Short mmCIF file of C-alpha atoms in Angstrom, two decimals:
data_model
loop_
_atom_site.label_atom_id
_atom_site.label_comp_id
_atom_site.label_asym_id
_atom_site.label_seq_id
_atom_site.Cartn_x
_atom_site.Cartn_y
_atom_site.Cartn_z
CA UNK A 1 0.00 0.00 0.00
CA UNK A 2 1.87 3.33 -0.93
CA UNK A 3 1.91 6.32 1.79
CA UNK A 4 0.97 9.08 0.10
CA UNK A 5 1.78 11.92 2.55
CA UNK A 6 0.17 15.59 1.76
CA UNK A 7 2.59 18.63 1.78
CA UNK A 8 0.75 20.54 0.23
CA UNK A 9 1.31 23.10 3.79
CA UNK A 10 4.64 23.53 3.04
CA UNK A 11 5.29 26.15 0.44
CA UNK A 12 2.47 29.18 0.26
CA UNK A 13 0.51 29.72 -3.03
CA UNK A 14 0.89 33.31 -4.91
CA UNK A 15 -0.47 34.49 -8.08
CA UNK A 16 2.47 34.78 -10.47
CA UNK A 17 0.62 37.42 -12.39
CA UNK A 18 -0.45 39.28 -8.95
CA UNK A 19 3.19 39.23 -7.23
CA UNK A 20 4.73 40.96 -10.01
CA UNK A 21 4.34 43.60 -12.53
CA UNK A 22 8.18 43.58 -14.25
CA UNK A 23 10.24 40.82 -15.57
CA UNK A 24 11.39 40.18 -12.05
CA UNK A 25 15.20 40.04 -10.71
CA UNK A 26 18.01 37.33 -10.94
CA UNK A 27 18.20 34.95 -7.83
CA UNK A 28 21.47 33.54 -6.93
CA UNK A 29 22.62 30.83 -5.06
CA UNK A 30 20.71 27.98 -3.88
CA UNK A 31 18.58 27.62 -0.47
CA UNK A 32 20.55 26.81 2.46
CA UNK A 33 18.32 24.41 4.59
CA UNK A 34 18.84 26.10 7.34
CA UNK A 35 16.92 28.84 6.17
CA UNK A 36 13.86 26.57 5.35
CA UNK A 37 12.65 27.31 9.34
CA UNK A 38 9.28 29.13 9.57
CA UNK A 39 11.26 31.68 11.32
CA UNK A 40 13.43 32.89 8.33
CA UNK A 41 13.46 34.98 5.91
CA UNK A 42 13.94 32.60 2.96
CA UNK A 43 11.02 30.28 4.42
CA UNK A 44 8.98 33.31 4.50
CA UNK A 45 9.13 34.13 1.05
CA UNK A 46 8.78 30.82 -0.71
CA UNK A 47 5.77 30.23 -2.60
CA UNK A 48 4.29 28.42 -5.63
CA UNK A 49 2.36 29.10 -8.38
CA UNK A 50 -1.03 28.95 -7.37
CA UNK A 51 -2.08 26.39 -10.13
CA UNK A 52 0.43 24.60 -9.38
CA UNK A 53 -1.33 20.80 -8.45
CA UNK A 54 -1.68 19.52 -4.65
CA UNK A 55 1.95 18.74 -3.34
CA UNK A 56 0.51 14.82 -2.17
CA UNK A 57 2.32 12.65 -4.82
CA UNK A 58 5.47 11.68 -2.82
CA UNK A 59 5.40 8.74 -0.27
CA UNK A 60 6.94 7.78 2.83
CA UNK A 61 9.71 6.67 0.92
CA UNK A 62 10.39 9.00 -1.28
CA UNK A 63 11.15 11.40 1.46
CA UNK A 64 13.31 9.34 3.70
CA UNK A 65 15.45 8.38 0.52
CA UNK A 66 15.75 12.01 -0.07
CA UNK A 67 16.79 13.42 3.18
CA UNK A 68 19.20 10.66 3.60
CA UNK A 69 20.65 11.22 0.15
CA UNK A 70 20.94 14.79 1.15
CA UNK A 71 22.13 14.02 4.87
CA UNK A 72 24.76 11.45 3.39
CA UNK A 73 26.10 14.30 0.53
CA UNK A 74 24.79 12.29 -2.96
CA UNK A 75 23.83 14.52 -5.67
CA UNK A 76 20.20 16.42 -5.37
CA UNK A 77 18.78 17.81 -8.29
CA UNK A 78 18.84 21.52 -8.69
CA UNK A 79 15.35 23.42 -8.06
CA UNK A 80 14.59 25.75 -10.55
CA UNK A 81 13.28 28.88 -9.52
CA UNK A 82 12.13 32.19 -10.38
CA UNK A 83 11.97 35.83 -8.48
CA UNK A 84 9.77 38.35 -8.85
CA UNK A 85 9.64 41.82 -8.41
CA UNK A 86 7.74 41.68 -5.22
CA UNK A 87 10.64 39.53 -4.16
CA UNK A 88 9.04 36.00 -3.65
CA UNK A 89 10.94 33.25 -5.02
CA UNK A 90 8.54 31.05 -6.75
CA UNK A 91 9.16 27.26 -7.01
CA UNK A 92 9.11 26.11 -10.89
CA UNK A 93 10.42 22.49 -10.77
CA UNK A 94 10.87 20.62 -7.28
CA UNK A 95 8.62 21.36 -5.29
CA UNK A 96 8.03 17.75 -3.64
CA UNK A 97 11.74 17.92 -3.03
CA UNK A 98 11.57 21.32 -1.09
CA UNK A 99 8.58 20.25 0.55
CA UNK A 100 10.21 17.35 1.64
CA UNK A 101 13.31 19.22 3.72
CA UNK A 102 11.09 22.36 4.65
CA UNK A 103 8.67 18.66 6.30
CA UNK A 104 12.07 17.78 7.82
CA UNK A 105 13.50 21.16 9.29
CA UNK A 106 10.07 21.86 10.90
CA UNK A 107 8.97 17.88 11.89
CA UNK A 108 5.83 18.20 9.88
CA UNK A 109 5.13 15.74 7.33
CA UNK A 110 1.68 16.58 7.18
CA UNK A 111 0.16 17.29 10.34
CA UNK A 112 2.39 18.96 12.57
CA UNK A 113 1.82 22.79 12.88
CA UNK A 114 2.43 24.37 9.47
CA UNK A 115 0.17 21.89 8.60
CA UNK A 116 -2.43 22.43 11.26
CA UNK A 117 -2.73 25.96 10.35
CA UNK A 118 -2.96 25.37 6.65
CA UNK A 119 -6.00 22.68 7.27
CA UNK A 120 -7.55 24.47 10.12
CA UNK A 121 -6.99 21.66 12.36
CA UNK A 122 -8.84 19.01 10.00
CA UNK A 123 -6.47 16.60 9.18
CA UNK A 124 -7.73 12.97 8.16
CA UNK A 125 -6.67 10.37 10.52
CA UNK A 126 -4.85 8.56 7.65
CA UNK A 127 -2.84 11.61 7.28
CA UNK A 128 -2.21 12.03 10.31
CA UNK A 129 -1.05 8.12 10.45
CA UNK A 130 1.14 8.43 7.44
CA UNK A 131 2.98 11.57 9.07
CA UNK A 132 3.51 9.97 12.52
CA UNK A 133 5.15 6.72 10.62
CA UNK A 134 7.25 9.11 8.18
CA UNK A 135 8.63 10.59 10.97
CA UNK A 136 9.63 7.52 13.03
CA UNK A 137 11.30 6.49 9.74
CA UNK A 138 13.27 9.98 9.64
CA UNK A 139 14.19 9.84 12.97
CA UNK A 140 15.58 6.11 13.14
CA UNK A 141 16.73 5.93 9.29
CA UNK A 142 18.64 9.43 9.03
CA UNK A 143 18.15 11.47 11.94
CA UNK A 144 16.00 14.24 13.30
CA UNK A 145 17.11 17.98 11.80
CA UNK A 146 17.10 19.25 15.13
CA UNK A 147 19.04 16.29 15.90
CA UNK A 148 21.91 16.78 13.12
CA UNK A 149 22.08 19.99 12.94
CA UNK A 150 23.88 19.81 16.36
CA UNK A 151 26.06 17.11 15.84
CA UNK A 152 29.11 19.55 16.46
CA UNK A 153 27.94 20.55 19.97
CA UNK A 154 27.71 16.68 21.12
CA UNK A 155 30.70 15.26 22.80
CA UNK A 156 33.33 13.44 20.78
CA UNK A 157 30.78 13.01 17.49
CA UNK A 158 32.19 10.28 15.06
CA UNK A 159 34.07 11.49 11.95
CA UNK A 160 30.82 10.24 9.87
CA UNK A 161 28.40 12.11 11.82
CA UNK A 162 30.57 15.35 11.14
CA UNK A 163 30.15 14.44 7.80
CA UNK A 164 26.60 14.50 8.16
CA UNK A 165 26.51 17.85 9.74
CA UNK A 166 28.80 19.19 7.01
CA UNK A 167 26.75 17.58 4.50
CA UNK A 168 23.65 19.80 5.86
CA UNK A 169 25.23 22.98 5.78
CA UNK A 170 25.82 22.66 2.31
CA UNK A 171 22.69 24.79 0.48
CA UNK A 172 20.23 23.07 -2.10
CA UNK A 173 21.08 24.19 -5.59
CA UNK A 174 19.16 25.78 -7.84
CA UNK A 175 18.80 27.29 -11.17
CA UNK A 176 17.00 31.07 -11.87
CA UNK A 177 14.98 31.21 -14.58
CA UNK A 178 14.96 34.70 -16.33
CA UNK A 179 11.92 36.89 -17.33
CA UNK A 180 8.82 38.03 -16.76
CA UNK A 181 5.21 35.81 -14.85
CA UNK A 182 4.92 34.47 -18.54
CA UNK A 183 8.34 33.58 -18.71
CA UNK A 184 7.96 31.64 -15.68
CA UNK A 185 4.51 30.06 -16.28
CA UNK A 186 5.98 28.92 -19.55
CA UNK A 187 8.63 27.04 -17.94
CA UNK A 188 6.84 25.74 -15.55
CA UNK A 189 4.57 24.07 -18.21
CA UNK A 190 7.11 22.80 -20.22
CA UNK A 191 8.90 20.78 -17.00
CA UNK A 192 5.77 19.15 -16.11
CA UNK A 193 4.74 18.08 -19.62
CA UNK A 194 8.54 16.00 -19.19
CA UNK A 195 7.71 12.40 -20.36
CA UNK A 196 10.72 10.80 -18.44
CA UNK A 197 12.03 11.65 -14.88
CA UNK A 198 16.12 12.17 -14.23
CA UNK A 199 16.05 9.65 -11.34
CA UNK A 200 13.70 9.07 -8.07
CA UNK A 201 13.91 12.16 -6.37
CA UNK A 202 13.03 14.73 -8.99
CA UNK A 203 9.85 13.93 -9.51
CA UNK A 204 8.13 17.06 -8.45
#
C-alpha cells in the first residue's frame, strides 16, 4: 500500500501574475536548509504558483530516501526557480523535493503545525497516520534535523556524523529562470509536460 503523505502546507501559493508587474530580478545561489525554518526569511518568502497541483504525490519513501541522500552528501537535483519583483521566489520544478526538507526542518510531514494551520486543524486520521510513521522512519533511518544539525555541539561526534553535519550545511542548488510571470509560467509548463524523470527524487 503506498503512503501518500500531503505537503501541500509547506510552500504558500501566490499568483504569479499578482506578485509581479516587471520581468522580475536574478536569484542567486541555492537555499541553504537552514533557512527553510518558519522563522526565516527565505522560508517566509517561498511560494508556488497557485495552479500549481496539490503537493501529495510523494510517499513515505520518497522522502526518507531524499533526506538521507541529502544528509549522506549524494547529488540532489537543482530546483529551478524564479523571483519576482515583489521579491518572492517562486518554485518552478521541485517542489516535492523542497517540501520534503522544509517537512524535515520543521517535523511536519503533514500534520504537525504548518500543517495544522494550513488545514484548520482538520487533518484525516490517515494523514495524520502516514505523518507519525514518516517521521519515526526519519528519525531512526537518518536522523531528526534538530538532531543533526547539532552534531558539532555533542561530545566526541564520530568522523561520519561530522560528515553528516557538514553535508547539511551545504545549500540546495538551484537554477533562476529569467523573465517576466509568462516567462515563468511557460517554464513551468514545459517541466511538467517532461515524459521521463532524471532519477527518483526529482519527480516534483
Amino acid at each position: 500500500m503506498v503512503k501518500r503523505l500531503n505537503l501541500d502546507a509547506m510552500i504558500k501559493r501566490e499568483d504569479l501574475e499578482i506578485s509581479t508587474t516587471g520581468r522580475g530580478s536574478i536569484g542567486s545561489g541555492g537555499i541553504p536548509v537552514s533557512e527553510l525554518q518558519t522563522n526565516r526569511l527565505h522560508y517566509g518568502l517561498l511560494r508556488k504558483p497557485s495552479f500549481q497541483r496539490v503537493t501529495n504525490d510523494w510517499d513515505i519513501d520518497n522522502v526518507v530516501t531524499l533526506i538521507k541522500a541529502f544528509r549522506n552528501g549524494s547529488l540532489i537535483p537543482a530546483l529551478i526557480l524564479w523571483k519576482s519583483d515583489a521579491g518572492y521566489t517562486f518554485v518552478i520544478d521541485g517542489a516535492h523535493r523542497l517540501s520534503a526538507f522544509i517537512a524535515w526542518v520543521n517535523d511536519d510531514y503533514g500534520a504537525g503545525p504548518i500543517s495544522r494551520r494550513f488545514f484548520e486543524d482538520k487533518i484525516p486520521k490517515q494523514q495524520k497516520d502516514y505523518a507519525d510513521e514518516c517521521r519515526q522512519r526519519v528519525v531512526s533511518e537518518v536522523g531528526s534535523y534538530a538532531e543533526i544539525s547539532t552534531i558539532l555541539q555533542q561530545e566526541n561526534p564520530t568522523r561520519e556524523r561530522i560528515k553528516w553535519a557538514s553535508n547539511i550545511g551545504k545549500p540546495l542548488d538551484a537554477q533562476w529562470v529569467e523573465g517576466d510571470a509568462d516567462t515563468a509560467e511557460d517554464s513551468f509548463l514545459a517541466i511538467n509536460q517532461r515524459a521521463v524523470e532524471i532519477n527518483e527524487t526529482e519527480n516534483i
